Short mmCIF file of C-alpha atoms in Angstrom, two decimals:
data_model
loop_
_atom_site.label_atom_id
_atom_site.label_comp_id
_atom_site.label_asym_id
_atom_site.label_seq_id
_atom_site.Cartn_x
_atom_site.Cartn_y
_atom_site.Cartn_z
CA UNK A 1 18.54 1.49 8.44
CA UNK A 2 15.13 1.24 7.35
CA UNK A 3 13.59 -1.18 4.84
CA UNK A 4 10.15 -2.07 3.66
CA UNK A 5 9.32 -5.43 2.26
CA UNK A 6 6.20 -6.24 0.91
CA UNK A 7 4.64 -9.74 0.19
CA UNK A 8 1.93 -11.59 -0.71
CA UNK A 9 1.74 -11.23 -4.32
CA UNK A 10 1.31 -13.12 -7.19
CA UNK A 11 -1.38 -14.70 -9.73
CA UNK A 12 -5.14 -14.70 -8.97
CA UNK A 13 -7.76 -14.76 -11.21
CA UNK A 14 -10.34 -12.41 -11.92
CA UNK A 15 -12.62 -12.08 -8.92
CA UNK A 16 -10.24 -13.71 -6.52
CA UNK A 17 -8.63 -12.27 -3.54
CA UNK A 18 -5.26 -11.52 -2.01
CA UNK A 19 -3.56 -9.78 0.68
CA UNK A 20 -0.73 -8.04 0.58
CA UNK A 21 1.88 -7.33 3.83
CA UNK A 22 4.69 -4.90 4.61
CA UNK A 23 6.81 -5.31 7.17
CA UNK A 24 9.74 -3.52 7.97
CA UNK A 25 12.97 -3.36 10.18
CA UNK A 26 15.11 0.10 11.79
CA UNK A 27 11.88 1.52 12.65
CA UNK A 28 8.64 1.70 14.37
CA UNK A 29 5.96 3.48 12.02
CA UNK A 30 3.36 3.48 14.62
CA UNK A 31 3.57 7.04 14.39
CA UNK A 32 3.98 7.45 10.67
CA UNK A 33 1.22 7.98 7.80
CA UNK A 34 1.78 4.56 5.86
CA UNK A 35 0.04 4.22 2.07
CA UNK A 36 0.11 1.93 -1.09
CA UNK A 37 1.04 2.20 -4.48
CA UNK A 38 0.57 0.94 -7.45
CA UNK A 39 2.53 0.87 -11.03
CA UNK A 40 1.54 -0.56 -14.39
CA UNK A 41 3.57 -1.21 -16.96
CA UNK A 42 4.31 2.12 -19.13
CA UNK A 43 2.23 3.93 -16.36
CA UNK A 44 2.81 6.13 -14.01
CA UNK A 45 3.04 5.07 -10.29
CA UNK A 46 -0.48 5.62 -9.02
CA UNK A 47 -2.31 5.96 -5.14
CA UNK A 48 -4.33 3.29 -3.93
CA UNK A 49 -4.89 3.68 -0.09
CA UNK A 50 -3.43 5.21 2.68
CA UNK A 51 -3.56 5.77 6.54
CA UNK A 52 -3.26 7.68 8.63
CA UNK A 53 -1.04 7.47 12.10
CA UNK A 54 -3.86 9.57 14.28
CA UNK A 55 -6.72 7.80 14.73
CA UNK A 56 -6.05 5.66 11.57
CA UNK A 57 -7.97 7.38 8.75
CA UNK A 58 -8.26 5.38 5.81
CA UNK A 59 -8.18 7.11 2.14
CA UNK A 60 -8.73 5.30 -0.98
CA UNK A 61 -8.38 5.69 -4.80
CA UNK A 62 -11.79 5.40 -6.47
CA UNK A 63 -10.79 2.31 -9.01
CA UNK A 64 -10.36 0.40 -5.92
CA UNK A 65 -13.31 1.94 -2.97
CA UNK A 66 -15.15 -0.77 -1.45
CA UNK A 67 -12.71 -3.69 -3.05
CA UNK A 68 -9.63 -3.16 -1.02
CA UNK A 69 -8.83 -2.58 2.46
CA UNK A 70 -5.82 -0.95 3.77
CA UNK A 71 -5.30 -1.30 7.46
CA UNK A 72 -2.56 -1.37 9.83
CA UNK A 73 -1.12 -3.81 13.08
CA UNK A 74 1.47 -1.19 15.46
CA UNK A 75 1.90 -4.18 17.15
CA UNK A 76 3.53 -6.13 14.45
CA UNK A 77 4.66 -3.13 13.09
CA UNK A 78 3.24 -4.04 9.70
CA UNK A 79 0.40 -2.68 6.95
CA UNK A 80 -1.90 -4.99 5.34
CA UNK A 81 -3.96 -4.61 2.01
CA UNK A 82 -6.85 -7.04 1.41
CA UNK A 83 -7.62 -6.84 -1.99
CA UNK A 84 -10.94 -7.85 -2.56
CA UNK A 85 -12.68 -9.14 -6.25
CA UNK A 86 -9.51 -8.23 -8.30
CA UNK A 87 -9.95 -7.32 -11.89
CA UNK A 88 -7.56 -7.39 -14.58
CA UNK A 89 -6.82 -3.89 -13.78
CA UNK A 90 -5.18 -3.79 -10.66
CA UNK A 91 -2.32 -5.41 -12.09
CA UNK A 92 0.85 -3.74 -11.12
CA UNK A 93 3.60 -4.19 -9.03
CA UNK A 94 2.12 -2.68 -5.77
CA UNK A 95 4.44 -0.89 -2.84
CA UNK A 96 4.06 0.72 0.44
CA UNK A 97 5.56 3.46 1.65
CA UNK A 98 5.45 5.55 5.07
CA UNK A 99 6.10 9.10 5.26
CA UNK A 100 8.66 10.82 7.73
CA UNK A 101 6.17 13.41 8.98
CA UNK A 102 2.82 14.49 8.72
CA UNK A 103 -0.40 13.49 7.22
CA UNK A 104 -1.60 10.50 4.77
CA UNK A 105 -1.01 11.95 1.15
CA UNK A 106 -1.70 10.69 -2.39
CA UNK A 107 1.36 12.33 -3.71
CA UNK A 108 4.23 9.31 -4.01
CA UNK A 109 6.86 12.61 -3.48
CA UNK A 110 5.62 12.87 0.23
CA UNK A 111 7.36 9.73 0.92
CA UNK A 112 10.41 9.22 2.58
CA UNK A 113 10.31 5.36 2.80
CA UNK A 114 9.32 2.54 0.01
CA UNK A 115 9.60 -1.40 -0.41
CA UNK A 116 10.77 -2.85 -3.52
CA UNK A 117 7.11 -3.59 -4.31
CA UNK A 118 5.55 -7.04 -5.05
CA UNK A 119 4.02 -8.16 -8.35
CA UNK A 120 -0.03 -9.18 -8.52
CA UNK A 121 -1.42 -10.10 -11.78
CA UNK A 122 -4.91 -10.82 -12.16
CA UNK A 123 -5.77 -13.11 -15.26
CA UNK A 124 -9.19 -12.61 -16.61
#
């Protein structure tokens, strides 16, 4: 069975830094298009960065170019996403999420896989 579990959450103040992790178990995704999500209170679940399993293209939502940084370790079998001078903003409970075929999307449908998703809240 596969399962994706996030970390690396939690409280950071405005302009601070954190990195989140996903590792998982069942499965190997070195071969899989892997992204993050994002969702807000009352909001809808939004993209924040994906990549790609062929030659690791990187895609990223505008609110967040040049701040975060999603990137991935086959060898570990786990996605990273360094989330450089956080505002207020970005919080949200973020979660990864790997698709079964294909390419790196920004539609959450194209998903088959997700982790519960861990909480970041940046105070201002």
């Amino acid at each position: 069975q596969v399962q994706l579990v996030e970390s690396g959450g939690g409280l950071v103040q405005a302009g601070g830094s954190l990195r989140l992790s996903c590792g998982n178990s069942g499965h190997t995704f070195s071969r899989n298009a892997m992204a993050w999500f994002r969702q807000a209170p009352g909001k809808e679940r939004e993209f924040v960065a994906s990549i790609g399993w062929i030659g690791g293209s990187t895609y990223y939502a505008e609110s967040v170019k040049g701040r975060f940084t999603i990137s991935k370790d086959n060898a570990k079998n786990t996605l990273y996403l360094q989330m450089n001078s956080l505002e207020p903003e970005d919080t949200a409970v973020y979660y990864c999420a790997a698709r079964l075929q294909g390419p790196a999307s920004a539609t959450p449908s194209r998903y088959v896989y997700w982790g519960q998703g861990t909480q970041v809240t940046v105070s201002s």
